[in-house]
Amino acid sequence: MDHQDRFDATIAADQRIEPRDWMPEAYRRTLIRQIAQHAHSEIIGMQPEGNWITRAPSLRRKAILLAKVQDEAGHGMYLYAAAETLGVDREELTELLIAGKQKYSSIFNYPTPSYADVGVIGWLVDGAAICNQVPLCRCSYGPYARAMIRICKEESFHQRQGYELLMAMTSGTDAQRAMVQESVNRFWWPSLMMFGPPDDDSPNTAQSMAWNIKRHTNDELRQRFVDMTVPQAAALGVTLPDPGLRWNPERGKHDFTQPDWDEFMAVVKGSGPCNAQRVAHRKRAHDEGAWVREAASAYAAKRAGRAAA
Ligand code: FAQ
């Protein structure tokens, strides 16, 4: 059996590919692309909510938000580590992000002007992330699949904290309920875009599904998210801003309006409301951290020298 046959047989048997196994170059490249984008999303995704850490309305809310944002940094680290098993370097991936040569999720290019956005991000954005990521725990590439197990457990805590915050706000004053509704109106459409373009316009899905990297198409997961979210919105007493949203008894699913795919493409290409700000902030943090990386390498070199002596 040659390398390719062994790889094909492993995929056909729904088993895992591990870092030392032979893999086709295109499989490696697709994984690096997806895992790097995912890692960058976690790291850039710290910014919209991080914006509220200094202004959280109580010590309890601040502690919860700090923990969530720190978890996102941790997710970025697990994912960069998974990408490194494919032969790339984290430093190199960060440089590509800062140079605008690798993507991160469109959702993080929208602003967070209201504290209700913290709850709505937890509910809708983490909710969408969970829908998309639970199937990735069964991805054919071992290190990515294992990283996703831990990430999904933490994402479900994130989703709960968002929902709990929204429950508190919607049981509060009219002004608080209005804040929640206003935030839902802004985040609903970008949340639907998180799943990627419609299946007919998704160049990567078919091959990624054949390789057992993706387990469902973008449209299947988007539908699952809508069906999951509708009863949660009803329980909160908020309206999802889609006049076309209704239960379809024949399909046993909700019909809904597609988001504005031209807006999605513009955001992905760099013209979203916060793209420039997000990347500039990441670059500043990276530049300011240069001395830490230098000190860590000097320390590691010194220890290696001592061990060799
Ligand atoms: N934004 O052919 P497809 C989180 C690109 S959750 C930007 O369908 P694919 C947690 C796509 O890369 C968010 N670009 O691609 C959190 C491709 O371009 P390329 C991160 C997008 O890969 C919560 C092109 O469009 N989650 O961080 C987007 O088969 C709260 C054509 O698309 C993940 O990354 C988009 N929304 O499917 C953190 C999950 N959608 O690469 C903080 C893992 C598509 O050819 C706070 N990733 N594109 O140049 C995936 O599941 C997949 O990569 C998809 C895209 C589903 C995102």
CSV table of C-alpha atoms and ligand atoms in Angstrom, one decimal:
chain,number,residue,atom,x,y,z
A,1,MET,CA,0.0,0.0,0.0
A,2,ASP,CA,1.5,3.4,-0.9
A,3,HIS,CA,1.2,6.5,1.2
A,4,GLN,CA,-1.8,7.9,-0.7
A,5,ASP,CA,-3.7,4.5,-0.4
A,6,ARG,CA,-3.0,4.3,3.4
A,7,PHE,CA,-4.2,7.9,3.8
A,8,ASP,CA,-7.4,7.3,1.8
A,9,ALA,CA,-8.0,4.1,3.8
A,10,THR,CA,-7.6,6.0,7.1
A,11,ILE,CA,-10.1,8.6,6.0
A,12,ALA,CA,-12.5,6.0,4.6
A,13,ALA,CA,-12.4,4.1,8.0
A,14,ASP,CA,-13.1,7.5,9.7
A,15,GLN,CA,-9.9,7.3,11.7
A,16,ARG,CA,-7.5,10.0,12.6
A,17,ILE,CA,-4.5,11.4,10.8
A,18,GLU,CA,-1.7,12.2,13.2
A,19,PRO,CA,1.2,14.7,12.7
A,20,ARG,CA,3.8,12.0,11.8
A,21,ASP,CA,1.5,10.3,9.3
A,22,TRP,CA,2.0,11.0,5.6
A,23,MET,CA,-0.7,13.4,4.3
A,24,PRO,CA,-1.4,15.0,0.9
A,25,GLU,CA,0.1,18.5,0.6
A,26,ALA,CA,-3.4,19.9,-0.1
A,27,TYR,CA,-4.8,18.4,3.1
A,28,ARG,CA,-2.0,19.9,5.1
A,29,ARG,CA,-2.5,23.3,3.4
A,30,THR,CA,-6.3,23.3,4.0
A,31,LEU,CA,-5.8,22.4,7.7
A,32,ILE,CA,-3.2,25.2,8.1
A,33,ARG,CA,-5.6,27.6,6.5
A,34,GLN,CA,-8.6,26.7,8.6
A,35,ILE,CA,-6.7,26.2,11.9
A,36,ALA,CA,-4.8,29.5,11.5
A,37,GLN,CA,-7.9,31.4,10.7
A,38,HIS,CA,-9.6,29.8,13.7
A,39,ALA,CA,-6.7,30.7,16.0
A,40,HIS,CA,-6.6,34.3,14.7
A,41,SER,CA,-10.3,34.6,15.2
A,42,GLU,CA,-9.9,33.6,18.9
A,43,ILE,CA,-7.1,36.2,19.4
A,44,ILE,CA,-8.8,39.0,17.5
A,45,GLY,CA,-12.1,38.0,19.1
A,46,MET,CA,-10.7,39.1,22.4
A,47,GLN,CA,-11.0,42.7,21.4
A,48,PRO,CA,-14.7,43.4,21.0
A,49,GLU,CA,-15.6,42.2,24.4
A,50,GLY,CA,-12.3,43.2,26.0
A,51,ASN,CA,-13.5,46.7,25.3
A,52,TRP,CA,-15.9,46.3,28.2
A,53,ILE,CA,-13.6,44.8,30.9
A,54,THR,CA,-12.8,48.2,32.5
A,55,ARG,CA,-16.5,49.2,32.4
A,56,ALA,CA,-18.3,46.1,33.4
A,57,PRO,CA,-21.1,47.1,35.8
A,58,SER,CA,-20.1,45.0,38.8
A,59,LEU,CA,-17.1,43.0,40.2
A,60,ARG,CA,-19.0,39.8,39.4
A,61,ARG,CA,-19.6,40.8,35.8
A,62,LYS,CA,-16.0,41.9,35.4
A,63,ALA,CA,-14.6,38.6,36.8
A,64,ILE,CA,-16.8,36.6,34.4
A,65,LEU,CA,-15.8,38.7,31.4
A,66,LEU,CA,-12.1,38.6,32.3
A,67,ALA,CA,-12.3,34.8,32.6
A,68,LYS,CA,-14.1,34.6,29.2
A,69,VAL,CA,-11.6,36.8,27.4
A,70,GLN,CA,-8.7,34.8,28.9
A,71,ASP,CA,-10.3,31.6,27.7
A,72,GLU,CA,-10.2,33.0,24.2
A,73,ALA,CA,-6.5,33.7,24.5
A,74,GLY,CA,-6.1,30.0,25.6
A,75,HIS,CA,-8.1,28.8,22.6
A,76,GLY,CA,-5.8,30.7,20.3
A,77,MET,CA,-2.8,29.1,22.0
A,78,TYR,CA,-4.2,25.5,21.6
A,79,LEU,CA,-5.0,26.2,18.0
A,80,TYR,CA,-1.6,27.7,17.1
A,81,ALA,CA,-0.1,24.7,18.8
A,82,ALA,CA,-2.2,22.4,16.6
A,83,ALA,CA,-1.2,24.3,13.5
A,84,GLU,CA,2.5,24.0,14.5
A,85,THR,CA,2.2,20.2,14.3
A,86,LEU,CA,1.7,20.7,10.5
A,87,GLY,CA,5.1,22.3,10.2
A,88,VAL,CA,4.3,26.1,10.4
A,89,ASP,CA,5.5,28.5,13.1
A,90,ARG,CA,3.2,30.5,15.3
A,91,GLU,CA,5.4,33.6,14.7
A,92,GLU,CA,5.0,33.2,11.0
A,93,LEU,CA,1.2,32.9,11.3
A,94,THR,CA,1.0,36.0,13.4
A,95,GLU,CA,3.1,37.9,10.8
A,96,LEU,CA,0.6,36.8,8.1
A,97,LEU,CA,-2.3,38.0,10.2
A,98,ILE,CA,-0.8,41.4,10.8
A,99,ALA,CA,0.1,41.7,7.1
A,100,GLY,CA,-3.5,41.0,6.2
A,101,LYS,CA,-2.5,37.8,4.4
A,102,GLN,CA,-4.6,35.4,6.5
A,103,LYS,CA,-8.2,35.8,7.5
A,104,TYR,CA,-10.1,35.8,10.8
A,105,SER,CA,-13.9,35.6,11.4
A,106,SER,CA,-15.9,38.4,9.9
A,107,ILE,CA,-17.9,38.7,13.1
A,108,PHE,CA,-15.1,40.4,15.0
A,109,ASN,CA,-15.1,43.4,12.6
A,110,TYR,CA,-18.3,44.8,14.1
A,111,PRO,CA,-18.2,47.3,17.0
A,112,THR,CA,-19.4,46.8,20.5
A,113,PRO,CA,-20.9,50.2,21.5
A,114,SER,CA,-23.3,48.8,24.2
A,115,TYR,CA,-22.7,46.7,27.3
A,116,ALA,CA,-25.6,44.5,26.1
A,117,ASP,CA,-23.2,43.4,23.3
A,118,VAL,CA,-21.3,41.4,25.8
A,119,GLY,CA,-24.4,39.2,26.5
A,120,VAL,CA,-25.4,39.1,22.8
A,121,ILE,CA,-21.9,38.0,21.7
A,122,GLY,CA,-22.0,35.2,24.4
A,123,TRP,CA,-25.5,34.1,23.3
A,124,LEU,CA,-25.4,34.5,19.5
A,125,VAL,CA,-21.6,34.5,18.6
A,126,ASP,CA,-20.6,31.8,21.0
A,127,GLY,CA,-23.8,29.9,20.1
A,128,ALA,CA,-22.9,30.0,16.4
A,129,ALA,CA,-19.3,29.0,17.3
A,130,ILE,CA,-20.6,26.0,19.2
A,131,CYS,CA,-22.9,24.9,16.3
A,132,ASN,CA,-19.9,25.2,13.9
A,133,GLN,CA,-17.3,23.7,16.2
A,134,VAL,CA,-18.9,20.7,17.9
A,135,PRO,CA,-18.6,18.7,14.7
A,136,LEU,CA,-15.0,19.7,14.4
A,137,CYS,CA,-14.3,17.5,17.5
A,138,ARG,CA,-14.7,14.7,15.0
A,139,CYS,CA,-12.3,16.2,12.4
A,140,SER,CA,-9.9,13.7,10.8
A,141,TYR,CA,-6.8,15.6,12.0
A,142,GLY,CA,-6.1,14.4,15.6
A,143,PRO,CA,-4.5,17.5,17.1
A,144,TYR,CA,-7.3,19.8,15.8
A,145,ALA,CA,-10.0,17.5,16.9
A,146,ARG,CA,-8.6,17.1,20.4
A,147,ALA,CA,-8.1,20.9,20.8
A,148,MET,CA,-11.7,21.4,19.8
A,149,ILE,CA,-13.0,19.1,22.6
A,150,ARG,CA,-11.7,21.5,25.3
A,151,ILE,CA,-12.6,24.6,23.3
A,152,CYS,CA,-16.2,23.5,23.0
A,153,LYS,CA,-16.6,22.8,26.7
A,154,GLU,CA,-15.4,26.4,27.4
A,155,GLU,CA,-17.5,27.8,24.6
A,156,SER,CA,-20.6,26.4,26.2
A,157,PHE,CA,-19.8,28.2,29.4
A,158,HIS,CA,-19.4,31.3,27.4
A,159,GLN,CA,-22.7,30.9,25.8
A,160,ARG,CA,-24.4,30.3,29.2
A,161,GLN,CA,-22.8,33.4,30.7
A,162,GLY,CA,-24.1,35.5,27.8
A,163,TYR,CA,-27.6,34.1,28.1
A,164,GLU,CA,-27.6,34.6,31.9
A,165,LEU,CA,-26.5,38.2,31.4
A,166,LEU,CA,-29.3,38.7,28.9
A,167,MET,CA,-31.8,37.1,31.2
A,168,ALA,CA,-30.8,39.6,33.9
A,169,MET,CA,-31.1,42.5,31.5
A,170,THR,CA,-34.5,41.4,30.0
A,171,SER,CA,-35.9,41.0,33.5
A,172,GLY,CA,-34.8,44.5,34.3
A,173,THR,CA,-36.1,47.9,33.2
A,174,ASP,CA,-37.6,48.9,29.8
A,175,ALA,CA,-34.3,50.7,29.0
A,176,GLN,CA,-32.3,47.5,29.6
A,177,ARG,CA,-34.7,45.5,27.4
A,178,ALA,CA,-34.3,48.1,24.7
A,179,MET,CA,-30.5,47.8,24.9
A,180,VAL,CA,-30.7,44.0,24.4
A,181,GLN,CA,-33.1,44.3,21.5
A,182,GLU,CA,-30.9,47.0,19.8
A,183,SER,CA,-27.8,44.8,20.2
A,184,VAL,CA,-29.7,41.7,18.8
A,185,ASN,CA,-30.7,43.8,15.8
A,186,ARG,CA,-27.1,44.5,15.0
A,187,PHE,CA,-25.6,41.1,15.7
A,188,TRP,CA,-28.2,38.8,14.2
A,189,TRP,CA,-27.1,39.1,10.5
A,190,PRO,CA,-23.3,39.0,11.2
A,191,SER,CA,-23.9,35.9,13.3
A,192,LEU,CA,-25.5,34.1,10.3
A,193,MET,CA,-22.5,35.1,8.2
A,194,MET,CA,-20.1,33.3,10.6
A,195,PHE,CA,-21.0,30.0,9.0
A,196,GLY,CA,-19.5,31.1,5.7
A,197,PRO,CA,-20.9,31.7,2.3
A,198,PRO,CA,-23.9,29.7,1.0
A,199,ASP,CA,-23.0,26.2,-0.1
A,200,ASP,CA,-23.2,27.0,-3.8
A,201,ASP,CA,-20.5,29.7,-3.3
A,202,SER,CA,-18.3,27.8,-0.9
A,203,PRO,CA,-15.2,26.7,-2.7
A,204,ASN,CA,-13.7,24.6,0.1
A,205,THR,CA,-16.6,22.7,1.6
A,206,ALA,CA,-16.8,19.7,-0.8
A,207,GLN,CA,-13.1,18.8,-0.5
A,208,SER,CA,-13.1,19.5,3.3
A,209,MET,CA,-16.1,17.2,3.7
A,210,ALA,CA,-14.4,14.4,1.6
A,211,TRP,CA,-11.4,14.6,4.0
A,212,ASN,CA,-13.7,14.5,7.1
A,213,ILE,CA,-12.4,17.9,8.2
A,214,LYS,CA,-15.8,19.5,7.9
A,215,ARG,CA,-18.7,17.3,8.8
A,216,HIS,CA,-21.6,19.5,7.6
A,217,THR,CA,-22.0,22.2,5.0
A,218,ASN,CA,-22.2,25.9,5.9
A,219,ASP,CA,-25.9,26.0,5.1
A,220,GLU,CA,-26.7,23.0,7.2
A,221,LEU,CA,-25.0,24.5,10.2
A,222,ARG,CA,-26.6,27.9,9.7
A,223,GLN,CA,-30.0,26.2,9.6
A,224,ARG,CA,-29.2,24.3,12.8
A,225,PHE,CA,-28.2,27.6,14.5
A,226,VAL,CA,-31.5,29.4,13.5
A,227,ASP,CA,-33.6,26.4,14.7
A,228,MET,CA,-31.7,26.4,18.0
A,229,THR,CA,-31.9,30.2,18.5
A,230,VAL,CA,-35.6,30.9,17.8
A,231,PRO,CA,-36.9,29.3,21.1
A,232,GLN,CA,-34.1,30.9,23.1
A,233,ALA,CA,-35.1,34.3,21.7
A,234,ALA,CA,-38.7,33.7,22.7
A,235,ALA,CA,-37.7,32.7,26.2
A,236,LEU,CA,-35.7,36.0,26.5
A,237,GLY,CA,-38.6,38.0,25.0
A,238,VAL,CA,-36.5,39.5,22.2
A,239,THR,CA,-37.4,39.6,18.5
A,240,LEU,CA,-35.0,38.3,15.9
A,241,PRO,CA,-35.0,41.1,13.2
A,242,ASP,CA,-36.1,39.0,10.3
A,243,PRO,CA,-39.7,39.4,9.0
A,244,GLY,CA,-39.2,36.3,6.9
A,245,LEU,CA,-38.5,34.0,9.9
A,246,ARG,CA,-41.2,31.4,10.3
A,247,TRP,CA,-41.6,27.7,11.1
A,248,ASN,CA,-42.0,25.6,8.0
A,249,PRO,CA,-44.0,22.4,9.0
A,250,GLU,CA,-43.2,20.7,5.7
A,251,ARG,CA,-39.4,21.1,6.1
A,252,GLY,CA,-39.6,20.7,9.9
A,253,LYS,CA,-37.3,23.7,10.1
A,254,HIS,CA,-37.5,27.5,10.1
A,255,ASP,CA,-37.4,29.5,6.9
A,256,PHE,CA,-35.3,32.6,7.2
A,257,THR,CA,-33.9,35.5,5.1
A,258,GLN,CA,-30.3,35.2,4.0
A,259,PRO,CA,-27.9,37.9,5.3
A,260,ASP,CA,-26.4,40.5,2.9
A,261,TRP,CA,-23.7,38.5,1.2
A,262,ASP,CA,-22.2,41.6,-0.4
A,263,GLU,CA,-21.7,43.0,3.0
A,264,PHE,CA,-20.0,39.7,4.1
A,265,MET,CA,-17.6,39.8,1.1
A,266,ALA,CA,-16.7,43.5,1.8
A,267,VAL,CA,-16.0,42.6,5.5
A,268,VAL,CA,-13.9,39.6,4.6
A,269,LYS,CA,-11.9,41.7,2.1
A,270,GLY,CA,-11.1,44.2,4.8
A,271,SER,CA,-13.7,47.0,4.5
A,272,GLY,CA,-15.8,46.1,7.6
A,273,PRO,CA,-16.4,48.8,10.2
A,274,CYS,CA,-13.5,47.7,12.5
A,275,ASN,CA,-11.1,45.7,10.3
A,276,ALA,CA,-8.3,48.4,10.3
A,277,GLN,CA,-8.7,49.0,14.1
A,278,ARG,CA,-8.6,45.3,15.0
A,279,VAL,CA,-5.5,44.5,13.0
A,280,ALA,CA,-3.7,47.8,14.1
A,281,HIS,CA,-4.5,46.8,17.7
A,282,ARG,CA,-3.1,43.3,17.3
A,283,LYS,CA,0.0,44.7,15.6
A,284,ARG,CA,0.6,47.2,18.5
A,285,ALA,CA,0.2,44.4,21.1
A,286,HIS,CA,2.6,42.2,19.1
A,287,ASP,CA,5.2,45.0,18.8
A,288,GLU,CA,4.9,45.8,22.5
A,289,GLY,CA,5.4,42.1,23.3
A,290,ALA,CA,8.7,41.9,21.4
A,291,TRP,CA,10.8,42.3,24.6
A,292,VAL,CA,9.0,39.4,26.2
A,293,ARG,CA,9.7,37.1,23.2
A,294,GLU,CA,13.4,38.2,23.2
A,295,ALA,CA,13.8,37.6,26.9
A,296,ALA,CA,12.1,34.2,26.7
A,297,SER,CA,14.5,33.1,23.8
A,298,ALA,CA,17.5,34.5,25.6
A,299,TYR,CA,16.5,32.5,28.8
A,300,ALA,CA,15.9,29.4,26.7
A,301,ALA,CA,19.2,29.7,25.0
A,302,LYS,CA,21.0,30.2,28.3
A,303,ARG,CA,19.3,27.1,29.8
A,304,ALA,CA,20.2,25.0,26.7
A,305,GLY,CA,23.8,26.2,27.0
A,306,ARG,CA,24.0,25.2,30.6
A,307,ALA,CA,22.4,21.8,29.8
A,308,ALA,CA,25.0,21.2,27.1
A,309,ALA,CA,27.9,22.2,29.3
B,1,FAQ,N1,-15.3,35.1,8.1
B,1,FAQ,O1,-15.2,27.7,1.2
B,1,FAQ,P1,-15.6,28.4,2.5
B,1,FAQ,C1,-14.6,32.0,17.6
B,1,FAQ,C2,-13.8,32.5,4.0
B,1,FAQ,S1,-15.7,31.5,16.4
B,1,FAQ,C3,-14.2,35.3,7.4
B,1,FAQ,O2,-16.9,28.0,3.0
B,1,FAQ,P2,-14.3,27.0,4.7
B,1,FAQ,C4,-15.0,31.9,19.1
B,1,FAQ,C5,-13.1,31.2,4.0
B,1,FAQ,O3,-12.0,31.2,4.9
B,1,FAQ,C6,-15.1,32.1,14.8
B,1,FAQ,N2,-13.9,34.5,6.3
B,1,FAQ,O4,-14.4,28.1,3.6
B,1,FAQ,C7,-15.2,33.2,19.8
B,1,FAQ,C8,-12.7,31.0,2.6
B,1,FAQ,O5,-11.6,31.8,2.3
B,1,FAQ,P3,-10.1,31.2,2.1
B,1,FAQ,C9,-14.0,31.2,14.2
B,1,FAQ,C10,-14.7,33.5,6.1
B,1,FAQ,O6,-13.0,27.1,5.3
B,1,FAQ,C11,-16.5,33.6,20.1
B,1,FAQ,C12,-13.8,31.7,1.8
B,1,FAQ,O7,-14.5,32.6,2.8
B,1,FAQ,N3,-14.4,29.9,13.9
B,1,FAQ,O8,-13.6,32.5,17.2
B,1,FAQ,C13,-15.9,33.3,6.8
B,1,FAQ,O9,-14.6,25.6,4.1
B,1,FAQ,C14,-16.7,34.8,20.8
B,1,FAQ,C15,-14.8,30.7,1.3
B,1,FAQ,O10,-15.5,30.0,2.3
B,1,FAQ,C16,-13.8,29.1,13.0
B,1,FAQ,O11,-12.8,29.5,12.4
B,1,FAQ,C17,-16.1,34.2,7.9
B,1,FAQ,N4,-17.2,34.1,8.7
B,1,FAQ,O12,-15.5,27.3,5.7
B,1,FAQ,C18,-14.1,34.0,20.1
B,1,FAQ,C19,-14.2,27.7,12.9
B,1,FAQ,N5,-16.6,32.3,6.3
B,1,FAQ,O13,-9.7,30.6,3.4
B,1,FAQ,C20,-14.3,35.2,20.8
B,1,FAQ,C21,-13.4,26.9,12.0
B,1,FAQ,C22,-15.9,31.8,5.2
B,1,FAQ,O14,-10.3,30.1,1.0
B,1,FAQ,C23,-15.6,35.6,21.1
B,1,FAQ,N6,-13.6,27.2,10.6
B,1,FAQ,N7,-14.8,32.6,5.1
B,1,FAQ,O15,-9.2,32.3,1.7
B,1,FAQ,C24,-14.5,26.7,9.8
B,1,FAQ,O16,-15.4,25.9,10.3
B,1,FAQ,C25,-14.5,27.1,8.4
B,1,FAQ,O17,-13.3,27.6,8.1
B,1,FAQ,C26,-15.7,28.1,8.0
B,1,FAQ,C27,-15.5,28.4,6.5
B,1,FAQ,C28,-17.0,27.5,8.2
B,1,FAQ,C29,-15.5,29.4,8.8
